[in-house]
Tab-separated table of C-alpha atoms in Angstrom:
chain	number	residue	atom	x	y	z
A	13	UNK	CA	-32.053	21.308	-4.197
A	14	UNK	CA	-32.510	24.753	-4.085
A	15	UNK	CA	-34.187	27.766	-2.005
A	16	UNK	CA	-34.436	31.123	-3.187
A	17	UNK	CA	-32.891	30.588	-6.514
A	18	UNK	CA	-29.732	29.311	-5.171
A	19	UNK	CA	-28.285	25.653	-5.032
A	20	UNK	CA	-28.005	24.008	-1.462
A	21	UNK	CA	-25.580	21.516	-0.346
A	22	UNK	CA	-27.173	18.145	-0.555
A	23	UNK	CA	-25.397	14.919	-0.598
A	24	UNK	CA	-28.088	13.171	-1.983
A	25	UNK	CA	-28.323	14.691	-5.087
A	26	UNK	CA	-27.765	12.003	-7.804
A	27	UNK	CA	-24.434	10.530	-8.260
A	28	UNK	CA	-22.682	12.046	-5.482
A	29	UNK	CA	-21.162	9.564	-3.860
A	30	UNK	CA	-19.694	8.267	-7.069
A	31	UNK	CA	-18.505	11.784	-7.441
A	32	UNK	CA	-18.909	14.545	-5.647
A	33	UNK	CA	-16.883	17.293	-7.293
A	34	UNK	CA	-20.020	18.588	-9.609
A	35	UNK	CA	-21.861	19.179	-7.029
A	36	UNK	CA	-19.358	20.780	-4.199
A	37	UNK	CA	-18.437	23.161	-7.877
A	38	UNK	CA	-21.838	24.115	-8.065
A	39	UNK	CA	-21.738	25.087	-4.668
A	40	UNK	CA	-18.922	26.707	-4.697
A	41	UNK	CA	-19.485	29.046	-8.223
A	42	UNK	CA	-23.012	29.732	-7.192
A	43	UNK	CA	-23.586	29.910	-3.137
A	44	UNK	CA	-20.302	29.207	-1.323
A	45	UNK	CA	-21.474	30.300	2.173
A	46	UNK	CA	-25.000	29.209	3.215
A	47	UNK	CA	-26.839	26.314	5.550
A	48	UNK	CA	-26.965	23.419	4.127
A	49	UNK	CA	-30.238	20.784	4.025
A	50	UNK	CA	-28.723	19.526	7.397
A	51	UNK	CA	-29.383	23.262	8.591
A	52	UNK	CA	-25.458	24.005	8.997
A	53	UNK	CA	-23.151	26.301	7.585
A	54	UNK	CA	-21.448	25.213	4.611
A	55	UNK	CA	-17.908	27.148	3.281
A	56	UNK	CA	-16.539	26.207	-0.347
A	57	UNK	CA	-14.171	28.351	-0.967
A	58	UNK	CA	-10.138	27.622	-0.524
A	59	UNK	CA	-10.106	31.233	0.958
A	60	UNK	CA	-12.917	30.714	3.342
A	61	UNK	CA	-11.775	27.234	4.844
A	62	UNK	CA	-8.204	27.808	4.608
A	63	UNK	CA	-8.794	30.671	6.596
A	64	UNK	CA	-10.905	29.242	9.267
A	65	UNK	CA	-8.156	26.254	9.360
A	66	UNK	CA	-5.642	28.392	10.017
A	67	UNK	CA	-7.149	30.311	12.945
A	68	UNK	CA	-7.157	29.550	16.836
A	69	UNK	CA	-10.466	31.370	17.175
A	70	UNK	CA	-12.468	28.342	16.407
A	71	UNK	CA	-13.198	25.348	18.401
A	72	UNK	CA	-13.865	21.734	16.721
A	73	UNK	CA	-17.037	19.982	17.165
A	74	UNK	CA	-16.477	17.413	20.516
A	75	UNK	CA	-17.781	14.251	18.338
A	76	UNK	CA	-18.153	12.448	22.078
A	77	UNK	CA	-20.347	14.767	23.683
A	78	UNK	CA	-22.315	14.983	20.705
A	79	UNK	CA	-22.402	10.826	20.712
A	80	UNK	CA	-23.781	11.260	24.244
A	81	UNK	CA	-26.729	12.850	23.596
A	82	UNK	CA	-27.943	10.866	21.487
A	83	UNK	CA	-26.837	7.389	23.037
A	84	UNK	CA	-30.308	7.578	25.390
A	85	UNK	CA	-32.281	7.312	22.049
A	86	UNK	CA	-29.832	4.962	20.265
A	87	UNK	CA	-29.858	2.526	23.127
A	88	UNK	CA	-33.248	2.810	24.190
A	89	UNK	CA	-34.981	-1.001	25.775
A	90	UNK	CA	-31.357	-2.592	25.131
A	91	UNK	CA	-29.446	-4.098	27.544
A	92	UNK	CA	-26.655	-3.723	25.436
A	93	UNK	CA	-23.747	-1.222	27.170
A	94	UNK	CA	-23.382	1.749	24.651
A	95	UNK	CA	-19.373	2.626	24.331
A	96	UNK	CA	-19.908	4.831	21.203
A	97	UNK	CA	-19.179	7.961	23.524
A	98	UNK	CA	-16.934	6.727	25.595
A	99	UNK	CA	-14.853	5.231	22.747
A	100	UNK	CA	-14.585	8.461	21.096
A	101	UNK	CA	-13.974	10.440	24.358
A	102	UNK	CA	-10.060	10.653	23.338
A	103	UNK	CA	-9.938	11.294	19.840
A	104	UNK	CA	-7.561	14.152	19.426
A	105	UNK	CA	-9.740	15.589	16.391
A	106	UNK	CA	-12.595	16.373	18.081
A	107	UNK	CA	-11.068	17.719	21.177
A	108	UNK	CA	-10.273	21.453	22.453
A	109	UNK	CA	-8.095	23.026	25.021
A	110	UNK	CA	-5.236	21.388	27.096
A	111	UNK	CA	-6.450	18.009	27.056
A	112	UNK	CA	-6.209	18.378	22.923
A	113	UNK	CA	-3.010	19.892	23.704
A	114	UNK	CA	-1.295	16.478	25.746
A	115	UNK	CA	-3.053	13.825	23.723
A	116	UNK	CA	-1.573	15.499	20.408
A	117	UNK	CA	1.868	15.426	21.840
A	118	UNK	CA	1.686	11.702	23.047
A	119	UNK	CA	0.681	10.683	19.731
A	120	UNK	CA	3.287	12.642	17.828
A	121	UNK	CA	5.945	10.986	20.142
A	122	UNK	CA	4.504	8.217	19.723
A	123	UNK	CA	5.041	8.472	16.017
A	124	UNK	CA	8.384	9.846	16.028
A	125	UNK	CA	9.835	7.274	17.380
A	126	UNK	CA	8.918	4.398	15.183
A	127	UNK	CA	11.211	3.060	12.239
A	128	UNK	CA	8.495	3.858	9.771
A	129	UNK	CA	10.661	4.075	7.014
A	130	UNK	CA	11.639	0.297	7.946
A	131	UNK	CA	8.104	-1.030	8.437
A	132	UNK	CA	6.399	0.714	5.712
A	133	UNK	CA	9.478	-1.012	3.284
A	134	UNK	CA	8.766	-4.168	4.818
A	135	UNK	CA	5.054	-3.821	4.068
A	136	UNK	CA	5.254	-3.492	0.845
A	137	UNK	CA	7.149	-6.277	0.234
A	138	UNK	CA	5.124	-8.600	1.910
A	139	UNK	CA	2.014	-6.897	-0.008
A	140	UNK	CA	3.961	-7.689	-4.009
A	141	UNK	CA	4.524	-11.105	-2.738
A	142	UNK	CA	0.931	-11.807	-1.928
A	143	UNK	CA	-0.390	-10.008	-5.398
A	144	UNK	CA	2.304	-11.200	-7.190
A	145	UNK	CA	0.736	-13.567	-10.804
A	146	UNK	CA	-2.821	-12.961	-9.966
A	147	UNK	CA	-4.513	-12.429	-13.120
A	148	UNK	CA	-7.459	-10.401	-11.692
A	149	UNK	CA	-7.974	-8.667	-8.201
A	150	UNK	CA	-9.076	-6.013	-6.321
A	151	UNK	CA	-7.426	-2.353	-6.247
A	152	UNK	CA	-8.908	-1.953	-2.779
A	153	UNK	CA	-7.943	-5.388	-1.463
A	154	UNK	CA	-4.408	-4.107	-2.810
A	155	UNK	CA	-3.706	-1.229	-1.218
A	156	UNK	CA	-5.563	-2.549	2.355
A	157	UNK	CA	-3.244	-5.191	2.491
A	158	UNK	CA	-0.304	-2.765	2.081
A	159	UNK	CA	-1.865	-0.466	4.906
A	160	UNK	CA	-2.710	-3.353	7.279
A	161	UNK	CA	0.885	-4.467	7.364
A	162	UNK	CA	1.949	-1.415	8.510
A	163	UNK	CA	-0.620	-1.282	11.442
A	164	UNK	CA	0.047	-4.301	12.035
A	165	UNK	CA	3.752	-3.229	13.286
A	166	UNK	CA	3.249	-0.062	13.919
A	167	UNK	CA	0.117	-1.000	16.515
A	168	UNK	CA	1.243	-4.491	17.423
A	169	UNK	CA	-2.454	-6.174	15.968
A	170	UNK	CA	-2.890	-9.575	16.867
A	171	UNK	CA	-1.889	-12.084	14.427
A	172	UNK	CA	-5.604	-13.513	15.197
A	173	UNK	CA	-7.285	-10.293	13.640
A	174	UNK	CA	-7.018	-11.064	10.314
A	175	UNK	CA	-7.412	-8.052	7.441
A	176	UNK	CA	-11.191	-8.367	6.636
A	177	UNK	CA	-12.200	-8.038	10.450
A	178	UNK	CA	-9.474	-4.582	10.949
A	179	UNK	CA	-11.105	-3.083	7.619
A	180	UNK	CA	-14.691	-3.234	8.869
A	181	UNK	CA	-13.467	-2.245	12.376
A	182	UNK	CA	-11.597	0.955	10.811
A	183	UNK	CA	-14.616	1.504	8.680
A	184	UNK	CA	-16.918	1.508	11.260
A	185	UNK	CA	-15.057	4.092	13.396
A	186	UNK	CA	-14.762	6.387	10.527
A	187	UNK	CA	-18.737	6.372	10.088
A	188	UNK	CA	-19.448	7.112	13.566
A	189	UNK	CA	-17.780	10.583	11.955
A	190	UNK	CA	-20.851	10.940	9.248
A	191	UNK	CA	-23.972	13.269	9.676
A	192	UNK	CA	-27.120	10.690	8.787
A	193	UNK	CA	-26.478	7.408	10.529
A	194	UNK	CA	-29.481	5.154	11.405
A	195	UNK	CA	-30.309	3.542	15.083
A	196	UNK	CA	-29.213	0.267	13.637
A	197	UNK	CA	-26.017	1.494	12.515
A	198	UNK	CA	-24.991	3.019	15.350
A	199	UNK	CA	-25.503	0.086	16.831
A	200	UNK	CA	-23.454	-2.082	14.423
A	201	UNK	CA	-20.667	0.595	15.041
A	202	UNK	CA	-21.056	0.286	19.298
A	203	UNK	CA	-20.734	-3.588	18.416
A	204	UNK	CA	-17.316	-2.512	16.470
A	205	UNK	CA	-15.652	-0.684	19.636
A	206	UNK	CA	-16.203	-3.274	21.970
A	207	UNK	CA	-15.396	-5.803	19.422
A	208	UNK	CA	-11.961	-4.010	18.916
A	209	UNK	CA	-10.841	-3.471	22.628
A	210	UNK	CA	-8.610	-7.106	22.258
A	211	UNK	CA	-6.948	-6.194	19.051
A	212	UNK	CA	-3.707	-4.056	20.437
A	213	UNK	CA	-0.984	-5.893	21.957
A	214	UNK	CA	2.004	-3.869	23.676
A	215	UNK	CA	3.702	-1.973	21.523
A	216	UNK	CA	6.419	1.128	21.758
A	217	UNK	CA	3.223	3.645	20.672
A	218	UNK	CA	1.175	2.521	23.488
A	219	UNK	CA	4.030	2.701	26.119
A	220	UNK	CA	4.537	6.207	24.749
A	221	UNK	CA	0.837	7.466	25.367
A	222	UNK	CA	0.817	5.551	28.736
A	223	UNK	CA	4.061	7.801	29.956
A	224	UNK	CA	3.183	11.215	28.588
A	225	UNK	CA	-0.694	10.801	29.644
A	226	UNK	CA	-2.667	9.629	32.588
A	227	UNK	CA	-5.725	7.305	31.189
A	228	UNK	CA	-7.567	4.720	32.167
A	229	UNK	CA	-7.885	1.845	30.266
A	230	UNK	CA	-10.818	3.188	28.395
A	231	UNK	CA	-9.038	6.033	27.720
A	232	UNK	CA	-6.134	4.707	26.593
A	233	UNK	CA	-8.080	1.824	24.035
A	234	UNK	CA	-10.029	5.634	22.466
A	235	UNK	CA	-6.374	6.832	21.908
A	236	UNK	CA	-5.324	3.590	19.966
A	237	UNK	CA	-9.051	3.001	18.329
A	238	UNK	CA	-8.455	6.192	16.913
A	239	UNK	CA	-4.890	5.773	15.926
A	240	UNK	CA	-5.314	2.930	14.141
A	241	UNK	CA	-8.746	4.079	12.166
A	242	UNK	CA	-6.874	6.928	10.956
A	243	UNK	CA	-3.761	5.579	10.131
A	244	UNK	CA	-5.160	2.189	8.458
A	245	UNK	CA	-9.128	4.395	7.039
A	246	UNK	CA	-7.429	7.532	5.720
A	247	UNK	CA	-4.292	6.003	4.258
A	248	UNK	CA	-6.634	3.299	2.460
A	249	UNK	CA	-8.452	5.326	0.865
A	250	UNK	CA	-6.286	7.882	-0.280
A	251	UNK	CA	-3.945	5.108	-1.985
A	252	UNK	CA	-6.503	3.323	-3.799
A	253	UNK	CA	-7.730	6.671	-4.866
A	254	UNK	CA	-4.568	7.619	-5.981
A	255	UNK	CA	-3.343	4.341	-7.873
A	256	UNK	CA	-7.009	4.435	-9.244
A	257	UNK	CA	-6.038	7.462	-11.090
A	258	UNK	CA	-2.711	5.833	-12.133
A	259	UNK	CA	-4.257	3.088	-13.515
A	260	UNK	CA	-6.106	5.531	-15.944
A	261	UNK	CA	-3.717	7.951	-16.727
A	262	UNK	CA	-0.621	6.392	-18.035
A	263	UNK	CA	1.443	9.067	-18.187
A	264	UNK	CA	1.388	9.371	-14.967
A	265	UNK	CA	3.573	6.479	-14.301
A	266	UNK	CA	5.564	7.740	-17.068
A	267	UNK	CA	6.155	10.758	-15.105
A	268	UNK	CA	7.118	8.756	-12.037
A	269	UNK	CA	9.642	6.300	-14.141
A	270	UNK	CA	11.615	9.667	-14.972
A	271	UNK	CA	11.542	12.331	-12.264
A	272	UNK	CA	13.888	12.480	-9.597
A	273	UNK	CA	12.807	12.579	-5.617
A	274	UNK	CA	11.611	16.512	-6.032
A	275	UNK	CA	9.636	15.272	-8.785
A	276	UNK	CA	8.203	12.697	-6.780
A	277	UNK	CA	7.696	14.627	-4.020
A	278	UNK	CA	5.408	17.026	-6.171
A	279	UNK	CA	3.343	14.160	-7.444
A	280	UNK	CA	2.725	12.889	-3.687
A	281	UNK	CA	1.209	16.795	-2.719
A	282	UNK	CA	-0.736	16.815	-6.224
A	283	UNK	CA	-2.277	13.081	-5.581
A	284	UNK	CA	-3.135	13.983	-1.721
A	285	UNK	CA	-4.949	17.091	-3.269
A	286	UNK	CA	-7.391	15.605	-5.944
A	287	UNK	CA	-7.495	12.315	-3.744
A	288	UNK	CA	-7.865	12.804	-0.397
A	289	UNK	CA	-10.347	11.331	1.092
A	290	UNK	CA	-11.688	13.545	3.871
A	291	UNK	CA	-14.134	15.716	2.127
A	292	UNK	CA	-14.831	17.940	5.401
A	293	UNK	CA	-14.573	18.803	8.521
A	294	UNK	CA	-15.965	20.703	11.351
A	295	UNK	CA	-15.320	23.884	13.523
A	296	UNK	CA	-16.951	25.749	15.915
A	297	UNK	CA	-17.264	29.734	15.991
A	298	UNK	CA	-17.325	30.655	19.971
A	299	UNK	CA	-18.145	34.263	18.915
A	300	UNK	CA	-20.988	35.589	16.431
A	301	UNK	CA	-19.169	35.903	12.916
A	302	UNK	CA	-19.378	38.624	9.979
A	303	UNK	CA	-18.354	37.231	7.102
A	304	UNK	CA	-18.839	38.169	3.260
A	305	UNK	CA	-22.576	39.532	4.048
A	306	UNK	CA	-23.438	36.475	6.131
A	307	UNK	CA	-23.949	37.044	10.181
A	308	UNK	CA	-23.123	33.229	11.837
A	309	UNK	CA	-24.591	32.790	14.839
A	310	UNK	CA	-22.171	32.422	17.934
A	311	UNK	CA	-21.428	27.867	18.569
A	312	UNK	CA	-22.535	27.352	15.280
A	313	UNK	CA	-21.209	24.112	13.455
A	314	UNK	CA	-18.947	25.367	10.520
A	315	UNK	CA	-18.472	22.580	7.780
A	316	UNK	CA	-15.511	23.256	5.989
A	317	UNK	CA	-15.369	21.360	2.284
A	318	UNK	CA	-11.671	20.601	2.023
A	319	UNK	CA	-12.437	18.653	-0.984
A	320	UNK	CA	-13.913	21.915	-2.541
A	321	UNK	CA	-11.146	24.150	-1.618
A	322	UNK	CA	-8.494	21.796	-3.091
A	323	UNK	CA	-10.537	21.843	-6.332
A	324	UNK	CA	-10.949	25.660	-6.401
A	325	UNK	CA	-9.623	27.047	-9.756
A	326	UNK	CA	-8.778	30.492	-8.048
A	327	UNK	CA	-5.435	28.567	-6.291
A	328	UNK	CA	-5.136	25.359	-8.543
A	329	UNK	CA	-5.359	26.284	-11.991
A	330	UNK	CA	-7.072	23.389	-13.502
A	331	UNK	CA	-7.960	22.021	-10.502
A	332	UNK	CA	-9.597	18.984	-12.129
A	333	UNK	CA	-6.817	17.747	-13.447
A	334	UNK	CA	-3.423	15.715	-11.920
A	335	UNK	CA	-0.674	18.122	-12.626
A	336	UNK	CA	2.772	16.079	-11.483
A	337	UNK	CA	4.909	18.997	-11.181
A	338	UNK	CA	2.126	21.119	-9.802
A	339	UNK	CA	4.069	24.064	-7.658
A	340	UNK	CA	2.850	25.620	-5.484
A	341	UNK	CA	0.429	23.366	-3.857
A	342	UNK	CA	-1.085	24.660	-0.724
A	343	UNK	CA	-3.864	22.050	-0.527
A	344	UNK	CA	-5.572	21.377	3.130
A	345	UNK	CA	-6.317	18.005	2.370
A	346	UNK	CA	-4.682	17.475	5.984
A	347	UNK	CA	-6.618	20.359	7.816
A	348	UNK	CA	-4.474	23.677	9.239
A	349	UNK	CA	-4.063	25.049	12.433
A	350	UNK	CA	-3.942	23.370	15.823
A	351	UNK	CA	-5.720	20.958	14.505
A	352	UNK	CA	-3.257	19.965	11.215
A	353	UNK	CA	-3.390	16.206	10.496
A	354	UNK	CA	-1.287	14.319	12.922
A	355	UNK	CA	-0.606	11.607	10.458
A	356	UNK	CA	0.579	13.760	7.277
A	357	UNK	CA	4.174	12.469	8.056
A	358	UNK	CA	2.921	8.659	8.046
A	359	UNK	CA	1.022	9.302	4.460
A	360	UNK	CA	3.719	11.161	2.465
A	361	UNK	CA	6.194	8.515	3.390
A	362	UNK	CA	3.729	5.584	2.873
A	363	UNK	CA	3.525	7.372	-0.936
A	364	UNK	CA	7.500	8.109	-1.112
A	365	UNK	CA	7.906	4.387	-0.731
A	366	UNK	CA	4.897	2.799	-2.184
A	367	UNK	CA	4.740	5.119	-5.594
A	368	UNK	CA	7.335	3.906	-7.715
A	369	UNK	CA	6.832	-0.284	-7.387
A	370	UNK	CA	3.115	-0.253	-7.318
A	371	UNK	CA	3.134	1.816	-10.216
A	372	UNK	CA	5.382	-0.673	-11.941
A	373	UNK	CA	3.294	-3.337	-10.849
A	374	UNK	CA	-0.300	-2.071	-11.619
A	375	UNK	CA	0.773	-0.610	-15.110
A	376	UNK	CA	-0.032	-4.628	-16.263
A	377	UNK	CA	-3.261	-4.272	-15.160
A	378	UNK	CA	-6.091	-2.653	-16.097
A	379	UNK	CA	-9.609	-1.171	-14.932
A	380	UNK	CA	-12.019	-4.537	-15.689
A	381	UNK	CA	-15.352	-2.051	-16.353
A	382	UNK	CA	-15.886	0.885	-14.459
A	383	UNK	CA	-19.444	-0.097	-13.824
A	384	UNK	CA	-18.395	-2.545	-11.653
A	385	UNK	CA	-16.555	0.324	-9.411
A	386	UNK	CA	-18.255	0.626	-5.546
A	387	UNK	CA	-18.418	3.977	-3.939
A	388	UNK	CA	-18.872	3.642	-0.573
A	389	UNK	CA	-22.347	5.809	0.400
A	390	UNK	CA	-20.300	7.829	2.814
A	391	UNK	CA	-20.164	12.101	3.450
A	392	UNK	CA	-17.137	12.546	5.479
A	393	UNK	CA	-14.795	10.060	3.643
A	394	UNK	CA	-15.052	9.430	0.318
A	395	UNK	CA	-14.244	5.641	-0.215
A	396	UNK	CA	-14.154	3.092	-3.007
A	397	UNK	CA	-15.224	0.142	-1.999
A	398	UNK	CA	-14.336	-1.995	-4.636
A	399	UNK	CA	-12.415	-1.292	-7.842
A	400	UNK	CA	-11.700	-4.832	-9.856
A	401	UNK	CA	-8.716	-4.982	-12.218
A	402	UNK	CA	-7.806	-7.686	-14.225
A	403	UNK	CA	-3.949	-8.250	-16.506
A	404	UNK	CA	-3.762	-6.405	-19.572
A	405	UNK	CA	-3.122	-8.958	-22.528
């Protein structure tokens, strides 16, 4: 699309959602601050975001209040209770201020004091075992599994929720994130939170954000609905992403048969850079902006492409390629600033312990077409929602 000569950001322009990286390029080269076809400012540039990340003079975008507004239409003649605002009330990304301030430090205590190392371990072995001999299968299916047995600990799910009804309950929450959502999905996603309000049993992460901060039982289920999308939504998708790439690039797992942990730990950064799956996210300016000939108003919505900035070839040379060793490798695939991913600890170690045996496992397998791939038709998170692989022979 484009308006004056100059390309727009438009996630419908064909083949996006397969890949968007054409596109958010374009955007970048040729107009890498402008308004969008949603009629908000769009920033491209690793400069620009990083920038913006890294400041405490913007606000985020409170995802609740917006939720609110809109629930009178979404809801309209139903007798059905609408809990899409209250359910998101809590959700530490898309708050401001002091209440930001204590729900960030219960979860981080709350995380600290799990034996991740232990339950991620145990996670993966359960996930080989139930893999293990299958002559065709899902990548997806794969790496869910792997990520579900870790919430599954780490959140105490019940045993009764089996894996197909905590993926479309973690997908769900993650779409309630998107820009064009229909009546009827919103719906489907309202259905989803109160759906989801039995699934957490006690657990040492819920007695932590009980004694460092005073919620109601609402509150507290938007704290764990939250924890749980992230850590099951994000981590999915990044590892199928990432083995995805493994899968094609063979070296790759050469590289990781040979290095050492440094070497590892470089190939974690490069895959959460060219695979991460959170393609943007949000700020708010509370004063009126200069910035490289532009004049933003003052509370306008400032969409930050992270997954442009970690492709921009003026920091990552050749940033369309996996480079293992790749050093430096300032990516912002988990955000900056105040609001800096809470769960970046959680994903490198899922990778530290996950790399090297599902790379020895997937190397007999191989891609069975890549027309049969699914890309979920999502803006904020990009998603495969089905990659089939089948035993090489």
């Amino acid at each position: 699309m484009v308006e004056s000569g100059k390309i727009i950001w438009n996630p419908y322009t064909p083949n996006y959602f397969n890949n968007p990286y054409p596109h958010l390029k374009a955007c970048r080269e040729q107009n890498p601050i402008h308004v969008g076809i949603h009629k908000s400012w769009m920033f491209f540039t690793y400069k620009d975001v990083s920038e913006i990340l890294r400041s405490n003079e913007f606000d985020v975008s409170e995802l609740s209040t917006y939720l609110n507004s809109k629930e009178p239409y979404i809801f309209k003649n139903s007798s059905e209770c609408p809990f899409l605002a209250k359910g998101t009330q809590k959700w530490a990304m898309y708050l401001n201020g002091e209440e930001h301030r204590k729900i960030r430090v219960a979860m981080a205590k709350g995380i600290s004091i799990l034996p991740l190392e232990e339950v991620i371990k145990l996670a993966m072995t359960k996930c080989q075992k139930d893999f293990e001999g299958l002559e065709k299968f899902d990548l997806i299916d794969y790496c869910a599994a792997f990520i579900y047995y870790i919430i599954q600990d780490i959140f105490n799910v019940q045993r009764s929720k089996d894996l197909g009804a905590i993926r479309k309950f973690s997908s769900d929450l993650a779409r309630v994130q998107d820009i064009y959502i229909s009546k009827q999905l919103y719906q489907e996603i309202n259905n989803s939170f109160l759906w989801g309000k039995d699934i957490f049993g006690e657990s040492k992460y819920m007695d932590i954000i009980r004694a460092e901060v005073d919620l109601n039982a609402e509150d507290l289920y938007s704290v764990l609905a939250v924890s749980l999308m992230a850590a099951f939504e994000t981590s999915k998708d990044n590892l199928g992403l990432s083995m995805y790439e493994l899968i094609k690039q063979p070296h790759l797992a050469e590289y990781i048969d040979t290095t050492d942990n440094n070497g590892l730990n470089l190939l974690i950064e490069e895959l959460l850079r060219f695979s991460a799956p959170l393609q943007y996210t949000i700020r708010v300016n509370r004063e009126r902006m200069a910035i490289e000939g532009h004049t933003v108003p003052a509370n306008s919505k400032l969409y930050l492409s992270l997954a442009s900035a970690n492709r921009d070839p003026l920091q990552f040379p050749n940033p369309d390629q996996i480079i293992p060793d790749r050093a430096p490798n300032p990516h912002v695939s988990f955000g900056g600033g105040p609001h800096f991913c809470l769960g970046s600890t959680l994903a490198r170690m899922e990778l530290r312990h996950c790399l090297k045996p599902m790379s020895t496992f997937l190397r007999k397998y191989k891609i069975c077409d890549e027309k049969d791939i699914q890309w979920g038709k999502q803006i904020f998170m990009r998603t495969a929602k089905s990659i089939p692989i089948e035993r090489r022979h």
